[in-house]
JSON list of C-alpha atoms in Angstrom, two decimals:
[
{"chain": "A", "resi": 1, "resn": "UNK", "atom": "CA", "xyz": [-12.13, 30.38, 9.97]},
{"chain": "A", "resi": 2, "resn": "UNK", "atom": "CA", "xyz": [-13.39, 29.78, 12.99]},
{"chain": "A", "resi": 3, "resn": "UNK", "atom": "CA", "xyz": [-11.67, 29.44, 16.57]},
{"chain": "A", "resi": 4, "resn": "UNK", "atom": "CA", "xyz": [-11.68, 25.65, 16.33]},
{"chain": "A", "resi": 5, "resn": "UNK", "atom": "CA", "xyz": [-10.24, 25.75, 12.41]},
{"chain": "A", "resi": 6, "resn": "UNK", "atom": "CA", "xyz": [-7.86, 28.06, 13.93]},
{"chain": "A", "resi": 7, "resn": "UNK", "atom": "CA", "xyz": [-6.81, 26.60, 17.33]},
{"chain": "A", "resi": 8, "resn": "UNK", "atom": "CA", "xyz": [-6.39, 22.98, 14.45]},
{"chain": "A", "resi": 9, "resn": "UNK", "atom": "CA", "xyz": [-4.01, 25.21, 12.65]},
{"chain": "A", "resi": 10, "resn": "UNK", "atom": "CA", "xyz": [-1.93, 25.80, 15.46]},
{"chain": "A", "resi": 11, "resn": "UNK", "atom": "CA", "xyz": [-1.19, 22.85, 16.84]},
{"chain": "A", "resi": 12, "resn": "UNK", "atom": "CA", "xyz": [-0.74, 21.18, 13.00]},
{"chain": "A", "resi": 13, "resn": "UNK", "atom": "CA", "xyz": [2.07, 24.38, 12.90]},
{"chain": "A", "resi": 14, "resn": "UNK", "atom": "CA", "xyz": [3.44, 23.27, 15.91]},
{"chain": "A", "resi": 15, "resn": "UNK", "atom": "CA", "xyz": [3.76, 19.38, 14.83]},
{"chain": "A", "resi": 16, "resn": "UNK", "atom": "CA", "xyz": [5.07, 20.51, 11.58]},
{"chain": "A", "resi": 17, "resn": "UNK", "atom": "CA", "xyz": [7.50, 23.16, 12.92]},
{"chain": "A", "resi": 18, "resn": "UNK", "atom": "CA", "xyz": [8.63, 20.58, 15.79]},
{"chain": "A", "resi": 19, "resn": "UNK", "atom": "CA", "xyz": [8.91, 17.33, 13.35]},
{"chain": "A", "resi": 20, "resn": "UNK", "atom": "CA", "xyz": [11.58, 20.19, 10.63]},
{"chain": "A", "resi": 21, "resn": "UNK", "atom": "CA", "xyz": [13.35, 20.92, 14.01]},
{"chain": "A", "resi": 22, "resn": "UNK", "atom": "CA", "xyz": [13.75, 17.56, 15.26]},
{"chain": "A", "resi": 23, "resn": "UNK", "atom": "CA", "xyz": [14.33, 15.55, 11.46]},
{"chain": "A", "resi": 24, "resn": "UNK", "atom": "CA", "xyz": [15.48, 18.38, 9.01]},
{"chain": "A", "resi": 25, "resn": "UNK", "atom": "CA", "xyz": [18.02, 21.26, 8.94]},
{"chain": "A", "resi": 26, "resn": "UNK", "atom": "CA", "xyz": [17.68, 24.95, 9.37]},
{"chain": "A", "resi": 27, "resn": "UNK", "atom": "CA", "xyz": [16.43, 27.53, 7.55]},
{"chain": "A", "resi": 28, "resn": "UNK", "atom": "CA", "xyz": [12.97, 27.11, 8.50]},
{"chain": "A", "resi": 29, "resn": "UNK", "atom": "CA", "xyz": [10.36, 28.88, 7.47]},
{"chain": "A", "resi": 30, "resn": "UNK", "atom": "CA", "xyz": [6.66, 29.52, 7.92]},
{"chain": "A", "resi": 31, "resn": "UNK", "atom": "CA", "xyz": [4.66, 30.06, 4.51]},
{"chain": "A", "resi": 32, "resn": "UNK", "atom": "CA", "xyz": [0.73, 31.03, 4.59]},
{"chain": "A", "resi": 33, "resn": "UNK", "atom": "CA", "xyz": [-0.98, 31.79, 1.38]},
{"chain": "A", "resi": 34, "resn": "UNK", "atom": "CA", "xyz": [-4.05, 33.63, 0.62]},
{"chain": "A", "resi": 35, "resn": "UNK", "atom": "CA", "xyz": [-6.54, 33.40, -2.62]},
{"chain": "A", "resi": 36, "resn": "UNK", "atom": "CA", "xyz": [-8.46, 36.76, -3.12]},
{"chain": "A", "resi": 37, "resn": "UNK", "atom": "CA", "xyz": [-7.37, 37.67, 0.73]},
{"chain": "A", "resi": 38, "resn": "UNK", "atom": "CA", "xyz": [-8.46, 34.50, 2.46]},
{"chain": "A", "resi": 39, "resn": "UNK", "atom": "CA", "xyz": [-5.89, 32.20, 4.05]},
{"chain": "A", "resi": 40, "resn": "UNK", "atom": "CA", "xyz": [-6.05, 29.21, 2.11]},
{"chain": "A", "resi": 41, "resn": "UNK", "atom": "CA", "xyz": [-3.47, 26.66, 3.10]},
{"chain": "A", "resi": 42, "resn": "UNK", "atom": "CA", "xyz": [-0.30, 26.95, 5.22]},
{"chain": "A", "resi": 43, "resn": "UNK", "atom": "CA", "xyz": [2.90, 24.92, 5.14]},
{"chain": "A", "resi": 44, "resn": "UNK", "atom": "CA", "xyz": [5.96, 24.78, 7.18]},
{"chain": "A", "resi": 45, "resn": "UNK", "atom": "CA", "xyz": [9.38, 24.63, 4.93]},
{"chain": "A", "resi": 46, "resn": "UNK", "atom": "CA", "xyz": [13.17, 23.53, 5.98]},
{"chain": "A", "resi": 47, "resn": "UNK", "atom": "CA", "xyz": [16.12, 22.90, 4.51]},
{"chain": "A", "resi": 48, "resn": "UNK", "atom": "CA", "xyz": [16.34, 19.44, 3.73]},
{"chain": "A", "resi": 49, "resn": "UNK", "atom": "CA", "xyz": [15.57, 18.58, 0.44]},
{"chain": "A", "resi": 50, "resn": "UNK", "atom": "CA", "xyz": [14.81, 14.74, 0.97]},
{"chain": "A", "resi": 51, "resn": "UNK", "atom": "CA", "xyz": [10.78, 14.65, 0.71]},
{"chain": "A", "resi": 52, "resn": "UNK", "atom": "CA", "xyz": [11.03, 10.65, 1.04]},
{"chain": "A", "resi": 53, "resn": "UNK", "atom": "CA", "xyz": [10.36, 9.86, 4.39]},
{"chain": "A", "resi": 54, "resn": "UNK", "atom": "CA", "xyz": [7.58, 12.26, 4.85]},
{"chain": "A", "resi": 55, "resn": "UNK", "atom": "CA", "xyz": [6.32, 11.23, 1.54]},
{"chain": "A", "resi": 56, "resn": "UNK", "atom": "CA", "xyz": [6.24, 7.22, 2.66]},
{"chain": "A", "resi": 57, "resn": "UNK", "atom": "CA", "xyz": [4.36, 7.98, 6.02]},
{"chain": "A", "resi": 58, "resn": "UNK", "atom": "CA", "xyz": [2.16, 10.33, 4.41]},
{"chain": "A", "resi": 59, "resn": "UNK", "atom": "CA", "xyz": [1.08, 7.75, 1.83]},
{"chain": "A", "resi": 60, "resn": "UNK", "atom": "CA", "xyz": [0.73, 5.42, 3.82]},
{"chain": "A", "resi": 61, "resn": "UNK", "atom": "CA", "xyz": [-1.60, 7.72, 6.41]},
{"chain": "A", "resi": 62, "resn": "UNK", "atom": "CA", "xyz": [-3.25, 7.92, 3.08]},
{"chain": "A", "resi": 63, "resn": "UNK", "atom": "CA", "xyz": [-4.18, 4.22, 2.74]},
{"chain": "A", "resi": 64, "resn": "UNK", "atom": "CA", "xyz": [-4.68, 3.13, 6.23]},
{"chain": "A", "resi": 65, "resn": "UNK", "atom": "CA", "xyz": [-8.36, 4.17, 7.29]},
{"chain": "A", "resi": 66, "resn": "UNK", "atom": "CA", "xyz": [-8.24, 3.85, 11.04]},
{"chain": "A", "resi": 67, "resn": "UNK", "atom": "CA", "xyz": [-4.34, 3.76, 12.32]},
{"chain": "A", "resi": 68, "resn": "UNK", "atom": "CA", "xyz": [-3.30, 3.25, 15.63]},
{"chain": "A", "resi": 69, "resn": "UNK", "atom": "CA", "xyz": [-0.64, 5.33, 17.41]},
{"chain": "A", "resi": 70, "resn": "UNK", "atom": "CA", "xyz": [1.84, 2.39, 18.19]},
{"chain": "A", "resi": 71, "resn": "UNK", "atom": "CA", "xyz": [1.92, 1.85, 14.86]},
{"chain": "A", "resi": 72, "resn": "UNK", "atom": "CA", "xyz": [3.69, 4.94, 14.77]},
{"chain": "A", "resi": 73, "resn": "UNK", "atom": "CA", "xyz": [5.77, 4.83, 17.59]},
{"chain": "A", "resi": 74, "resn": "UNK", "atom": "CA", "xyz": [8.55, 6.49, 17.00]},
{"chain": "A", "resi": 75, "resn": "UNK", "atom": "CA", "xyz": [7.84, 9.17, 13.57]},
{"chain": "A", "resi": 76, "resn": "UNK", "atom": "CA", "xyz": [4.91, 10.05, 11.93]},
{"chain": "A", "resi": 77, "resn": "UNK", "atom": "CA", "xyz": [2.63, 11.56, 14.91]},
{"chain": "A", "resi": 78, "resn": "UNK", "atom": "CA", "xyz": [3.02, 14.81, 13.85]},
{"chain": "A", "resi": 79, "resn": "UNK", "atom": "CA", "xyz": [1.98, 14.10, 10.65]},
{"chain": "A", "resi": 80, "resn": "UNK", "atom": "CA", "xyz": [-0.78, 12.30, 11.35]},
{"chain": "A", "resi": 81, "resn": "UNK", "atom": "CA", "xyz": [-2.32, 15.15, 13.61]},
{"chain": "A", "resi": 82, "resn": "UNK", "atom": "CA", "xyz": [-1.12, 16.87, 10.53]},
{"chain": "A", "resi": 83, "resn": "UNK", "atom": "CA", "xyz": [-3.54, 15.09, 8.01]},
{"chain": "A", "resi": 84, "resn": "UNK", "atom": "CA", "xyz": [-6.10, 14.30, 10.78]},
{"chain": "A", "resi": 85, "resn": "UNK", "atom": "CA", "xyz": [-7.02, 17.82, 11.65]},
{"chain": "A", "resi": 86, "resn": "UNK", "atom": "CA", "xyz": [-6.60, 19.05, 7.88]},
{"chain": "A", "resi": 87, "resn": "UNK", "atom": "CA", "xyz": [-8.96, 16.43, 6.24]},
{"chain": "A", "resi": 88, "resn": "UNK", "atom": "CA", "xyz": [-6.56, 14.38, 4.70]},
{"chain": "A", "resi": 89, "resn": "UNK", "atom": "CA", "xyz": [-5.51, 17.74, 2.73]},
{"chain": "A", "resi": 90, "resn": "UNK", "atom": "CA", "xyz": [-1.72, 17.43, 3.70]},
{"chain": "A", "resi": 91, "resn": "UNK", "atom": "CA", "xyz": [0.96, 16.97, 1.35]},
{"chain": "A", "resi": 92, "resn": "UNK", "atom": "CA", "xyz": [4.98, 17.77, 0.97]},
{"chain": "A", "resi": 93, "resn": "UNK", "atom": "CA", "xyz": [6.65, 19.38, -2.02]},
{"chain": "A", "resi": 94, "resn": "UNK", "atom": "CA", "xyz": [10.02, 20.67, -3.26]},
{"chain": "A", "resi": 95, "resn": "UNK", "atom": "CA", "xyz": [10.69, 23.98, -2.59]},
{"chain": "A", "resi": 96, "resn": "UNK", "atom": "CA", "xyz": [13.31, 26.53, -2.04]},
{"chain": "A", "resi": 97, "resn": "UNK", "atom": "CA", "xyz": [14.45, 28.70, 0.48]},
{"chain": "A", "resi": 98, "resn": "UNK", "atom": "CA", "xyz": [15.65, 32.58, 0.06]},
{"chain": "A", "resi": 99, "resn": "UNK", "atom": "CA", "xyz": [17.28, 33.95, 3.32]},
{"chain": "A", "resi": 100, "resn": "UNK", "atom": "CA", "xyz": [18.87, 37.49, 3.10]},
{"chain": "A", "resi": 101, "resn": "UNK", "atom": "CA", "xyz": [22.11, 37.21, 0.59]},
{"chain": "A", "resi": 102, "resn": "UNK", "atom": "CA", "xyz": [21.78, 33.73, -0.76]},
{"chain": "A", "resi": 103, "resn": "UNK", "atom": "CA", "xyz": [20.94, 31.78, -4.06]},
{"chain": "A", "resi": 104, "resn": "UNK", "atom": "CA", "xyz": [18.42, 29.80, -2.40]},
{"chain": "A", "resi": 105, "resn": "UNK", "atom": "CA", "xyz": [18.43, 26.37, -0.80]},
{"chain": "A", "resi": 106, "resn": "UNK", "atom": "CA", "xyz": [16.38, 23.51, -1.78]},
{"chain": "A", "resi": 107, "resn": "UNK", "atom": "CA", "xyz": [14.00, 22.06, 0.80]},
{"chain": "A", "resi": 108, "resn": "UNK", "atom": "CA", "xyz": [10.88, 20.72, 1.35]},
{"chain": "A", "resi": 109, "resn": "UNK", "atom": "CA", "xyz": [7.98, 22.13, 2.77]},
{"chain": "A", "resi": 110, "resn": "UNK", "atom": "CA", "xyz": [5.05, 20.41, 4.43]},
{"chain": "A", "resi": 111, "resn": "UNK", "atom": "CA", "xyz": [1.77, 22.12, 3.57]},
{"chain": "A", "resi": 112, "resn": "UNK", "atom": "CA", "xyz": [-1.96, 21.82, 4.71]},
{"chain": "A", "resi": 113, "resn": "UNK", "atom": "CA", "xyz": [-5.16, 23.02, 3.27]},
{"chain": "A", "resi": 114, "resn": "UNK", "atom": "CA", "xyz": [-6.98, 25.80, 5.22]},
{"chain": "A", "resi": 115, "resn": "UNK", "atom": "CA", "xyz": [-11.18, 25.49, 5.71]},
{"chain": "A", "resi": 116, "resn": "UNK", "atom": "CA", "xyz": [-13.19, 28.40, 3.53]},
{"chain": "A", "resi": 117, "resn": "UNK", "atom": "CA", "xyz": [-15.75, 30.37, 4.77]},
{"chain": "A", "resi": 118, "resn": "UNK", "atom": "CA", "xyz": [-18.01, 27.84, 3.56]},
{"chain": "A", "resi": 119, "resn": "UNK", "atom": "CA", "xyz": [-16.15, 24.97, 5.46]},
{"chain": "A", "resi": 120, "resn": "UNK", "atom": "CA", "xyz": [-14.64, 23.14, 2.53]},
{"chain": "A", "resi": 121, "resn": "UNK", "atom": "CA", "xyz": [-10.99, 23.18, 1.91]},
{"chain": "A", "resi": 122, "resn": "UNK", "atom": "CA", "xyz": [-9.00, 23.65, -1.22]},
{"chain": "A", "resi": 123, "resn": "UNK", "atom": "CA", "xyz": [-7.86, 20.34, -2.73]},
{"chain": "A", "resi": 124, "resn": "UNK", "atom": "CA", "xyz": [-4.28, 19.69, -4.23]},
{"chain": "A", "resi": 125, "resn": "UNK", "atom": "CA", "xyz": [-2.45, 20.26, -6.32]},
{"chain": "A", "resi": 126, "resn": "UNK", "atom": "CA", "xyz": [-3.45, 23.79, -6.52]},
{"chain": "A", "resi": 127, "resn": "UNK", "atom": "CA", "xyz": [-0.48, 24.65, -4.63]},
{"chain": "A", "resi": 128, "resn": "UNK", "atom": "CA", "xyz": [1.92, 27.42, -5.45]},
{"chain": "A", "resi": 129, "resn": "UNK", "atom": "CA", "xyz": [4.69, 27.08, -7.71]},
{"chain": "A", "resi": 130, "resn": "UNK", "atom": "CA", "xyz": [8.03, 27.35, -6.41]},
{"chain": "A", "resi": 131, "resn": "UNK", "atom": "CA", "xyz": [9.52, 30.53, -6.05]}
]
């Protein structure tokens, strides 16, 4: 990656880790996963199970070509900087969370495809299965 792919990672962390502050419940966590030892795509996970919301705007990110920030007044600007800086490759799945001493709790994680050496970025749904 290079420092622009990386500084575009950072600030689609930040979005995602501010939007499961602000909207969802704790715990949080921060996921990265690597094929062969390369970083291939990141995702931000917190405890709220409900993926429909961020599912909606995402699909309809997804269908819009151009869209305007007022359309978006009020949710969804993190996730568009989200899918903007990734490509388009952003997407939300079930997952589950394992703190120390518990069973797990179900949540959702928002996750974005990393750029390769070569510049390309791994397309879904290659990602990992839940735990």
């Amino acid at each position: 990656m290079n420092e622009d792919d990386i500084a575009d990672a950072e600030v689609i962390v930040a979005e995602l880790a501010a939007n499961a502050e602000r909207h969802a419940r704790p715990p949080y966590e921060l996921r990265i996963f690597s094929l062969y030892g390369v970083p291939a795509w990141c995702e931000v996970a917190d405890g709220d199970p409900d993926l429909y919301e961020v599912r909606i705007i995402l699909d309809l990110l997804r269908s819009v070509k151009e869209i305007g920030l007022p359309l978006l007044a009020e949710n969804g600007r993190g996730l568009l900087l989200a899918r903007r800086l990734s490509r388009g490759h952003c997407r939300v799945r079930p997952v589950t969370i394992f703190t120390s001493g518990d069973a797990g709790t179900p949540g959702k994680a928002v996750a974005f495809a990393l750029p390769t050496h070569s510049g390309s970025r791994l397309t879904f749904p290659c990602l990992p299965a839940d735990h």
